[in-house]
GROMACS .gro file of C-alpha atoms in nm:
model
  389
    1MET     CA    1  -4.234 -15.251  -1.794
    2SER     CA    2  -4.249 -15.014  -2.087
    3THR     CA    3  -4.504 -14.736  -2.061
    4ALA     CA    4  -4.646 -14.517  -2.331
    5ALA     CA    5  -4.487 -14.206  -2.185
    6GLU     CA    6  -4.139 -14.359  -2.211
    7ASN     CA    7  -4.170 -14.460  -2.575
    8THR     CA    8  -3.903 -14.268  -2.765
    9ALA     CA    9  -4.036 -14.419  -3.086
   10GLY     CA   10  -4.277 -14.127  -3.085
   11HIS     CA   11  -4.628 -14.082  -3.221
   12PRO     CA   12  -4.738 -14.201  -3.567
   13ASP     CA   13  -4.762 -13.838  -3.681
   14ASP     CA   14  -4.392 -13.777  -3.611
   15GLY     CA   15  -4.116 -13.811  -3.870
   16VAL     CA   16  -4.083 -14.169  -3.998
   17PRO     CA   17  -3.733 -14.326  -4.018
   18PRO     CA   18  -3.658 -14.565  -4.308
   19HIS     CA   19  -3.692 -14.892  -4.117
   20ARG     CA   20  -4.029 -14.792  -3.982
   21ALA     CA   21  -4.157 -14.687  -4.326
   22LEU     CA   22  -4.062 -15.035  -4.445
   23LEU     CA   23  -4.240 -15.212  -4.160
   24ASP     CA   24  -4.545 -14.984  -4.181
   25ALA     CA   25  -4.602 -15.049  -4.552
   26GLY     CA   26  -4.932 -15.228  -4.609
   27TRP     CA   27  -5.082 -15.150  -4.269
   28SER     CA   28  -5.375 -14.916  -4.321
   29THR     CA   29  -5.634 -14.796  -4.072
   30ALA     CA   30  -5.867 -14.501  -4.037
   31TRP     CA   31  -5.788 -14.485  -3.664
   32THR     CA   32  -5.465 -14.378  -3.501
   33PRO     CA   33  -5.392 -14.356  -3.127
   34PRO     CA   34  -5.448 -14.008  -2.981
   35ARG     CA   35  -5.154 -13.834  -2.821
   36LEU     CA   36  -5.105 -13.897  -2.453
   37ARG     CA   37  -5.232 -13.661  -2.192
   38GLU     CA   38  -4.937 -13.591  -1.965
   39GLY     CA   39  -4.926 -13.815  -1.662
   40VAL     CA   40  -5.211 -14.037  -1.780
   41THR     CA   41  -5.143 -14.411  -1.773
   42GLY     CA   42  -5.324 -14.732  -1.687
   43THR     CA   43  -5.702 -14.729  -1.671
   44GLU     CA   44  -5.732 -14.359  -1.753
   45ARG     CA   45  -5.527 -14.411  -2.070
   46ILE     CA   46  -5.755 -14.701  -2.169
   47LYS     CA   47  -6.061 -14.483  -2.114
   48ASP     CA   48  -5.909 -14.208  -2.329
   49LEU     CA   49  -5.853 -14.454  -2.612
   50ALA     CA   50  -6.209 -14.584  -2.590
   51ALA     CA   51  -6.344 -14.228  -2.599
   52ALA     CA   52  -6.131 -14.158  -2.906
   53GLY     CA   53  -6.336 -14.404  -3.108
   54TYR     CA   54  -6.159 -14.731  -3.042
   55ALA     CA   55  -6.458 -14.896  -2.876
   56ALA     CA   56  -6.668 -14.880  -3.194
   57LEU     CA   57  -6.389 -14.948  -3.445
   58PRO     CA   58  -6.506 -15.287  -3.587
   59ILE     CA   59  -6.880 -15.214  -3.560
   60PRO     CA   60  -7.060 -15.153  -3.895
   61GLU     CA   61  -7.123 -14.792  -3.986
   62ASP     CA   62  -7.501 -14.841  -4.005
   63LEU     CA   63  -7.489 -14.944  -3.639
   64GLY     CA   64  -7.289 -14.637  -3.536
   65GLY     CA   65  -6.937 -14.777  -3.563
   66ALA     CA   66  -6.635 -14.707  -3.781
   67GLY     CA   67  -6.687 -15.014  -3.999
   68ALA     CA   68  -6.327 -15.137  -3.983
   69ASN     CA   69  -6.274 -15.489  -4.111
   70LEU     CA   70  -6.031 -15.738  -3.957
   71ALA     CA   71  -5.735 -15.595  -4.149
   72GLY     CA   72  -5.817 -15.239  -4.045
   73THR     CA   73  -5.869 -15.333  -3.681
   74ALA     CA   74  -5.538 -15.522  -3.685
   75ALA     CA   75  -5.359 -15.216  -3.820
   76ALA     CA   76  -5.502 -15.009  -3.535
   77GLN     CA   77  -5.387 -15.270  -3.282
   78ARG     CA   78  -5.038 -15.268  -3.429
   79ALA     CA   79  -5.017 -14.888  -3.410
   80LEU     CA   80  -5.129 -14.897  -3.048
   81GLY     CA   81  -4.895 -15.185  -2.961
   82ARG     CA   82  -4.594 -14.983  -3.070
   83LEU     CA   83  -4.704 -14.682  -2.870
   84ASP     CA   84  -4.859 -14.832  -2.557
   85PRO     CA   85  -4.815 -15.210  -2.508
   86SER     CA   86  -5.026 -15.245  -2.192
   87ALA     CA   87  -5.324 -15.062  -2.338
   88ALA     CA   88  -5.289 -15.254  -2.664
   89VAL     CA   89  -5.302 -15.594  -2.493
   90ALA     CA   90  -5.604 -15.487  -2.288
   91LEU     CA   91  -5.794 -15.341  -2.584
   92ASN     CA   92  -5.702 -15.636  -2.804
   93MET     CA   93  -5.951 -15.842  -2.604
   94HIS     CA   94  -6.224 -15.581  -2.658
   95ALA     CA   95  -6.155 -15.569  -3.032
   96PHE     CA   96  -6.151 -15.948  -3.057
   97THR     CA   97  -6.483 -15.985  -2.874
   98VAL     CA   98  -6.661 -15.710  -3.065
   99GLY     CA   99  -6.517 -15.836  -3.394
  100LEU     CA  100  -6.650 -16.184  -3.315
  101MET     CA  101  -6.994 -16.036  -3.245
  102VAL     CA  102  -6.986 -15.846  -3.574
  103ASP     CA  103  -6.894 -16.164  -3.758
  104TYR     CA  104  -7.176 -16.350  -3.584
  105PHE     CA  105  -7.429 -16.081  -3.675
  106ARG     CA  106  -7.324 -16.081  -4.040
  107ARG     CA  107  -7.372 -16.457  -4.060
  108HIS     CA  108  -7.700 -16.479  -3.868
  109ARG     CA  109  -7.862 -16.134  -3.901
  110ASP     CA  110  -8.012 -16.175  -3.555
  111THR     CA  111  -8.071 -15.940  -3.263
  112THR     CA  112  -7.695 -15.910  -3.198
  113TRP     CA  113  -7.725 -15.578  -3.383
  114MET     CA  114  -7.887 -15.426  -3.074
  115LEU     CA  115  -7.585 -15.514  -2.859
  116LEU     CA  116  -7.345 -15.375  -3.120
  117GLU     CA  117  -7.543 -15.055  -3.157
  118GLY     CA  118  -7.545 -15.009  -2.782
  119ILE     CA  119  -7.167 -15.052  -2.764
  120ALA     CA  120  -7.115 -14.801  -3.045
  121ARG     CA  121  -7.349 -14.539  -2.898
  122SER     CA  122  -7.206 -14.557  -2.546
  123GLY     CA  123  -6.841 -14.622  -2.630
  124ALA     CA  124  -6.858 -14.918  -2.393
  125LEU     CA  125  -6.559 -15.145  -2.349
  126VAL     CA  126  -6.610 -15.522  -2.342
  127ALA     CA  127  -6.396 -15.752  -2.128
  128SER     CA  128  -6.335 -16.108  -2.251
  129ALA     CA  129  -6.398 -16.348  -1.963
  130PHE     CA  130  -6.288 -16.674  -2.126
  131ALA     CA  131  -5.964 -16.775  -1.953
  132GLU     CA  132  -5.990 -16.961  -1.623
  133PRO     CA  133  -5.734 -17.024  -1.346
  134GLY     CA  134  -5.525 -17.338  -1.363
  135GLY     CA  135  -5.537 -17.351  -1.739
  136SER     CA  136  -5.654 -17.643  -1.947
  137PRO     CA  137  -5.509 -17.836  -2.240
  138ASN     CA  138  -5.835 -17.757  -2.417
  139PHE     CA  139  -5.880 -17.381  -2.390
  140MET     CA  140  -6.241 -17.412  -2.508
  141THR     CA  141  -6.339 -17.601  -2.193
  142SER     CA  142  -6.521 -17.385  -1.937
  143ARG     CA  143  -6.548 -17.476  -1.572
  144SER     CA  144  -6.797 -17.196  -1.506
  145GLU     CA  145  -7.153 -17.324  -1.468
  146ALA     CA  146  -7.473 -17.173  -1.607
  147VAL     CA  147  -7.787 -17.293  -1.429
  148PRO     CA  148  -8.105 -17.236  -1.637
  149THR     CA  149  -8.367 -17.008  -1.484
  150GLY     CA  150  -8.700 -16.885  -1.607
  151LYS     CA  151  -8.542 -16.572  -1.761
  152GLY     CA  152  -8.200 -16.698  -1.860
  153TYR     CA  153  -7.916 -16.840  -1.653
  154ARG     CA  154  -7.747 -16.808  -1.317
  155VAL     CA  155  -7.369 -16.822  -1.368
  156SER     CA  156  -7.097 -16.901  -1.116
  157GLY     CA  157  -6.724 -16.939  -1.171
  158VAL     CA  158  -6.387 -16.765  -1.185
  159LYS     CA  159  -6.236 -16.599  -1.493
  160TYR     CA  160  -5.865 -16.523  -1.480
  161PRO     CA  161  -5.667 -16.347  -1.609
  162CYS     CA  162  -5.915 -16.097  -1.748
  163SER     CA  163  -5.809 -15.762  -1.898
  164LEU     CA  164  -6.026 -15.448  -1.868
  165ALA     CA  165  -6.145 -15.597  -1.539
  166THR     CA  166  -6.244 -15.260  -1.387
  167THR     CA  167  -6.277 -15.035  -1.695
  168ALA     CA  168  -6.513 -15.250  -1.902
  169THR     CA  169  -6.883 -15.172  -1.909
  170LEU     CA  170  -6.974 -15.517  -2.037
  171VAL     CA  171  -6.828 -15.863  -1.985
  172CYS     CA  172  -6.840 -16.137  -2.250
  173LEU     CA  173  -6.829 -16.477  -2.084
  174THR     CA  174  -6.851 -16.846  -2.157
  175ALA     CA  175  -7.012 -17.103  -1.931
  176ARG     CA  176  -7.124 -17.464  -1.957
  177VAL     CA  177  -7.496 -17.522  -1.903
  178THR     CA  178  -7.544 -17.751  -1.606
  179GLY     CA  179  -7.648 -18.105  -1.694
  180THR     CA  180  -7.590 -18.060  -2.068
  181ASP     CA  181  -7.307 -18.050  -2.321
  182GLU     CA  182  -7.402 -17.696  -2.423
  183THR     CA  183  -7.192 -17.383  -2.379
  184ILE     CA  184  -7.332 -17.031  -2.385
  185LEU     CA  185  -7.162 -16.708  -2.492
  186ALA     CA  186  -7.321 -16.403  -2.334
  187LEU     CA  187  -7.277 -16.035  -2.251
  188ILE     CA  188  -7.351 -15.907  -1.903
  189PRO     CA  189  -7.312 -15.563  -1.743
  190SER     CA  190  -6.998 -15.538  -1.534
  191SER     CA  191  -7.214 -15.389  -1.258
  192SER     CA  192  -7.417 -15.711  -1.229
  193PRO     CA  193  -7.478 -15.820  -0.868
  194GLY     CA  194  -7.245 -16.106  -0.781
  195LEU     CA  195  -6.975 -16.006  -1.029
  196ASP     CA  196  -6.656 -15.876  -0.867
  197ALA     CA  197  -6.305 -15.788  -0.981
  198GLU     CA  198  -6.054 -15.910  -0.726
  199GLY     CA  199  -5.678 -15.867  -0.694
  200GLU     CA  200  -5.429 -15.793  -0.968
  201TRP     CA  201  -5.248 -15.995  -1.230
  202PRO     CA  202  -4.900 -16.052  -1.078
  203SER     CA  203  -4.730 -16.026  -1.414
  204LEU     CA  204  -4.371 -15.925  -1.486
  205GLY     CA  205  -4.477 -15.698  -1.773
  206MET     CA  206  -4.800 -15.542  -1.903
  207ARG     CA  207  -4.869 -15.398  -1.559
  208GLU     CA  208  -5.115 -15.135  -1.682
  209SER     CA  209  -5.355 -15.358  -1.877
  210ASP     CA  210  -5.617 -15.352  -1.597
  211THR     CA  211  -5.596 -15.730  -1.565
  212ALA     CA  212  -5.743 -15.905  -1.263
  213ARG     CA  213  -5.959 -16.195  -1.147
  214LEU     CA  214  -6.335 -16.187  -1.215
  215VAL     CA  215  -6.543 -16.387  -0.971
  216LEU     CA  216  -6.904 -16.471  -1.056
  217ARG     CA  217  -7.132 -16.572  -0.771
  218ASP     CA  218  -7.481 -16.660  -0.895
  219VAL     CA  219  -7.479 -16.381  -1.153
  220GLU     CA  220  -7.812 -16.349  -1.335
  221VAL     CA  221  -7.774 -16.354  -1.714
  222ASP     CA  222  -8.074 -16.234  -1.915
  223ASP     CA  223  -8.153 -16.474  -2.197
  224ARG     CA  224  -8.165 -16.177  -2.437
  225LEU     CA  225  -7.794 -16.118  -2.377
  226VAL     CA  226  -7.697 -16.472  -2.481
  227PHE     CA  227  -7.588 -16.442  -2.843
  228HIS     CA  228  -7.455 -16.792  -2.903
  229ARG     CA  229  -7.533 -17.145  -2.786
  230GLY     CA  230  -7.357 -17.456  -2.904
  231PRO     CA  231  -7.222 -17.796  -2.803
  232ALA     CA  232  -6.930 -17.767  -2.564
  233ASP     CA  233  -6.584 -17.835  -2.706
  234VAL     CA  234  -6.709 -17.847  -3.066
  235ILE     CA  235  -6.520 -17.640  -3.323
  236ASP     CA  236  -6.797 -17.468  -3.518
  237GLU     CA  237  -6.798 -17.159  -3.741
  238ASN     CA  238  -6.824 -16.932  -3.437
  239VAL     CA  239  -6.512 -17.084  -3.280
  240THR     CA  240  -6.327 -17.062  -3.612
  241ALA     CA  241  -6.421 -16.697  -3.660
  242GLY     CA  242  -6.315 -16.620  -3.305
  243MET     CA  243  -5.977 -16.787  -3.349
  244ALA     CA  244  -5.917 -16.600  -3.676
  245TRP     CA  245  -5.992 -16.262  -3.518
  246PHE     CA  246  -5.794 -16.344  -3.205
  247SER     CA  247  -5.483 -16.469  -3.386
  248VAL     CA  248  -5.470 -16.181  -3.631
  249LEU     CA  249  -5.525 -15.912  -3.368
  250LEU     CA  250  -5.285 -16.075  -3.122
  251THR     CA  251  -5.013 -16.098  -3.386
  252ALA     CA  252  -5.067 -15.739  -3.494
  253THR     CA  253  -5.048 -15.621  -3.132
  254TYR     CA  254  -4.715 -15.788  -3.061
  255HIS     CA  255  -4.586 -15.692  -3.405
  256GLY     CA  256  -4.631 -15.336  -3.281
  257VAL     CA  257  -4.455 -15.409  -2.951
  258LEU     CA  258  -4.161 -15.572  -3.129
  259SER     CA  259  -4.150 -15.287  -3.380
  260GLY     CA  260  -4.112 -15.052  -3.085
  261LEU     CA  261  -3.820 -15.258  -2.957
  262LEU     CA  262  -3.664 -15.247  -3.303
  263ASP     CA  263  -3.712 -14.867  -3.303
  264THR     CA  264  -3.500 -14.839  -2.988
  265ALA     CA  265  -3.229 -15.059  -3.137
  266TYR     CA  266  -3.208 -14.858  -3.459
  267HIS     CA  267  -3.211 -14.534  -3.262
  268GLY     CA  268  -2.918 -14.646  -3.044
  269VAL     CA  269  -2.708 -14.755  -3.340
  270ASN     CA  270  -2.781 -14.441  -3.541
  271VAL     CA  271  -2.697 -14.212  -3.250
  272SER     CA  272  -2.375 -14.394  -3.160
  273ARG     CA  273  -2.277 -14.445  -3.527
  274ARG     CA  274  -2.149 -14.788  -3.426
  275PHE     CA  275  -2.261 -14.995  -3.724
  276GLY     CA  276  -2.044 -15.290  -3.830
  277PRO     CA  277  -2.209 -15.629  -3.755
  278ARG     CA  278  -2.496 -15.449  -3.582
  279THR     CA  279  -2.631 -15.350  -3.924
  280ALA     CA  280  -2.673 -15.713  -4.029
  281LEU     CA  281  -2.843 -15.802  -3.700
  282LEU     CA  282  -3.083 -15.511  -3.740
  283GLY     CA  283  -3.149 -15.623  -4.097
  284ARG     CA  284  -3.229 -15.978  -3.992
  285ALA     CA  285  -3.462 -15.860  -3.714
  286THR     CA  286  -3.636 -15.629  -3.960
  287ARG     CA  287  -3.672 -15.916  -4.205
  288GLU     CA  288  -3.833 -16.131  -3.936
  289LEU     CA  289  -4.091 -15.863  -3.863
  290LEU     CA  290  -4.154 -15.800  -4.232
  291THR     CA  291  -4.238 -16.168  -4.281
  292LEU     CA  292  -4.460 -16.186  -3.972
  293GLY     CA  293  -4.642 -15.868  -4.070
  294SER     CA  294  -4.704 -15.993  -4.423
  295ALA     CA  295  -4.844 -16.322  -4.293
  296CYS     CA  296  -5.072 -16.137  -4.051
  297ARG     CA  297  -5.209 -15.903  -4.318
  298GLN     CA  298  -5.258 -16.188  -4.565
  299LEU     CA  299  -5.461 -16.395  -4.321
  300ALA     CA  300  -5.670 -16.088  -4.233
  301ALA     CA  301  -5.736 -16.028  -4.604
  302ASP     CA  302  -5.826 -16.394  -4.663
  303ILE     CA  303  -6.074 -16.388  -4.375
  304ASP     CA  304  -6.221 -16.053  -4.481
  305ASN     CA  305  -6.282 -16.159  -4.841
  306GLY     CA  306  -6.395 -16.511  -4.754
  307THR     CA  307  -6.129 -16.699  -4.949
  308LEU     CA  308  -6.034 -16.897  -4.637
  309ASP     CA  309  -6.283 -17.056  -4.399
  310GLY     CA  310  -6.363 -17.374  -4.210
  311ALA     CA  311  -6.086 -17.607  -4.097
  312ALA     CA  312  -5.833 -17.441  -4.328
  313ALA     CA  313  -5.898 -17.104  -4.164
  314MET     CA  314  -5.855 -17.261  -3.819
  315ALA     CA  315  -5.524 -17.422  -3.918
  316ALA     CA  316  -5.397 -17.095  -4.066
  317ALA     CA  317  -5.506 -16.897  -3.759
  318VAL     CA  318  -5.335 -17.116  -3.500
  319GLY     CA  319  -5.033 -17.143  -3.729
  320LEU     CA  320  -5.001 -16.765  -3.725
  321ARG     CA  321  -5.038 -16.756  -3.349
  322ALA     CA  322  -4.750 -17.008  -3.308
  323THR     CA  323  -4.535 -16.823  -3.560
  324LEU     CA  324  -4.576 -16.508  -3.350
  325SER     CA  325  -4.406 -16.677  -3.055
  326ASP     CA  326  -4.126 -16.815  -3.269
  327THR     CA  327  -4.066 -16.475  -3.430
  328ARG     CA  328  -4.068 -16.297  -3.096
  329ASP     CA  329  -3.784 -16.513  -2.966
  330ARG     CA  330  -3.578 -16.475  -3.282
  331VAL     CA  331  -3.618 -16.096  -3.290
  332VAL     CA  332  -3.522 -16.051  -2.924
  333SER     CA  333  -3.223 -16.284  -2.970
  334LEU     CA  334  -3.103 -16.084  -3.270
  335LEU     CA  335  -3.141 -15.750  -3.092
  336THR     CA  336  -2.977 -15.859  -2.765
  337PRO     CA  337  -2.618 -15.794  -2.880
  338VAL     CA  338  -2.728 -15.470  -3.048
  339VAL     CA  339  -2.908 -15.323  -2.749
  340GLY     CA  340  -2.668 -15.465  -2.492
  341SER     CA  341  -2.710 -15.388  -2.124
  342ARG     CA  342  -3.011 -15.165  -2.190
  343LEU     CA  343  -3.209 -15.486  -2.241
  344TYR     CA  344  -3.162 -15.572  -1.874
  345GLY     CA  345  -3.151 -15.236  -1.697
  346ARG     CA  346  -3.431 -15.134  -1.466
  347GLY     CA  347  -3.626 -14.841  -1.611
  348GLN     CA  348  -3.482 -14.893  -1.960
  349GLN     CA  349  -3.737 -14.874  -2.239
  350ALA     CA  350  -3.578 -15.162  -2.429
  351ALA     CA  351  -3.592 -15.385  -2.122
  352GLY     CA  352  -3.959 -15.302  -2.069
  353LEU     CA  353  -4.050 -15.377  -2.429
  354ALA     CA  354  -3.860 -15.706  -2.428
  355LEU     CA  355  -4.039 -15.808  -2.109
  356ASP     CA  356  -4.378 -15.700  -2.244
  357SER     CA  357  -4.321 -15.896  -2.564
  358LEU     CA  358  -4.259 -16.211  -2.358
  359ALA     CA  359  -4.633 -16.218  -2.286
  360ALA     CA  360  -4.684 -16.332  -2.647
  361HIS     CA  361  -4.615 -16.685  -2.518
  362HIS     CA  362  -4.887 -16.658  -2.255
  363HIS     CA  363  -5.191 -16.650  -2.482
  364PRO     CA  364  -5.383 -16.962  -2.590
  365PRO     CA  365  -5.373 -17.197  -2.766
  366SER     CA  366  -5.046 -17.346  -2.644
  367LEU     CA  367  -4.773 -17.390  -2.905
  368LEU     CA  368  -4.803 -17.768  -2.879
  369VAL     CA  369  -5.175 -17.751  -2.950
  370CYS     CA  370  -5.119 -17.512  -3.242
  371ASP     CA  371  -4.879 -17.750  -3.413
  372GLU     CA  372  -5.108 -18.046  -3.340
  373VAL     CA  373  -5.399 -17.865  -3.508
  374VAL     CA  374  -5.197 -17.780  -3.819
  375GLY     CA  375  -5.062 -18.134  -3.837
  376SER     CA  376  -5.408 -18.286  -3.793
  377PHE     CA  377  -5.544 -18.071  -4.072
  378GLY     CA  378  -5.254 -18.166  -4.296
  379THR     CA  379  -5.308 -18.538  -4.238
  380GLY     CA  380  -5.684 -18.520  -4.283
  381ARG     CA  381  -5.770 -18.589  -3.918
  382GLU     CA  382  -6.035 -18.410  -3.716
  383ILE     CA  383  -5.909 -18.094  -3.551
  384THR     CA  384  -5.921 -18.084  -3.172
  385PHE     CA  385  -5.784 -17.850  -2.906
  386ASP     CA  386  -5.738 -18.131  -2.659
  387PRO     CA  387  -5.392 -18.290  -2.703
  388ALA     CA  388  -5.515 -18.599  -2.518
  389ASP     CA  389  -5.745 -18.689  -2.809
   0.00000   0.00000   0.00000
């Protein structure tokens, strides 16, 4: 796996080669990753990034945050993805969750502001406890159960894989209310009795994303920390906003990882001075990333300015997520003959980045579901995340 310390692409403040200037054009953010402290990786690196202002990046300025919109947060994720893939994937889930909360607050002007202000003041990281073991054709379906109590809910279930499992201060979770068709979305302290992080994610790459299994055993959830309730499996404005933030930030993250892989390829060719057909392959890979980056920024801009919403926004968001996977495979295929054996050697940066980028296929929704959603929208049918419907 690639680590931040191994990344010969350097820090954003270093000299910028031509290909990188081309790929960086249009990505603008007020936040850049801090330089690494020597020997710091994994959870300590994630904590350093949170302390450097990342935790409050999307939170409005009047609530103590940096006020970055979706486009600005995506640019920060891309910069981090190129420098430190594992940390970027982990923090992507924090940014997605907090961004969703910000979007919810702007639409409802409710007490969510108190949660956002608390995150900004403390620099708290938020883990996203949505995924569950075994998977499901419908990623919105939660097997975790929330039993109503006098003060809120008692939640039991397993969330896996979950990044920031031990470094997060708060956990954002979904659960289905027992005996109803309602799902809740809530924040709970990671120190809550009955909530435990167990084991590690046995992944091939991304080994320093602090990803593990979260087990909830009758965890008490205060009703004041529930910031959304809605019918289970229904695609409402909250689900649409969440998918838009998730798809844009996910794409930006892996755009950064793939840009780092392209950096190593250009560096090897420039040092060896062995151009020939390699130049065309580098050009085609660069073109692929230019197109993906433009699509990502355009969707972010459309969501930020409100020109795209509802079912159209959902179709565009899952379309972008599927395009990310397609682009990843094309870029790696193009760079394979350029990078050569370094793409397979143990301890090689290129090999680590290629392996890390493979995780782009792991995230929901599945590619089949993405295409089904876009096709359903195009034919005027109701959008669903369950391919059995």
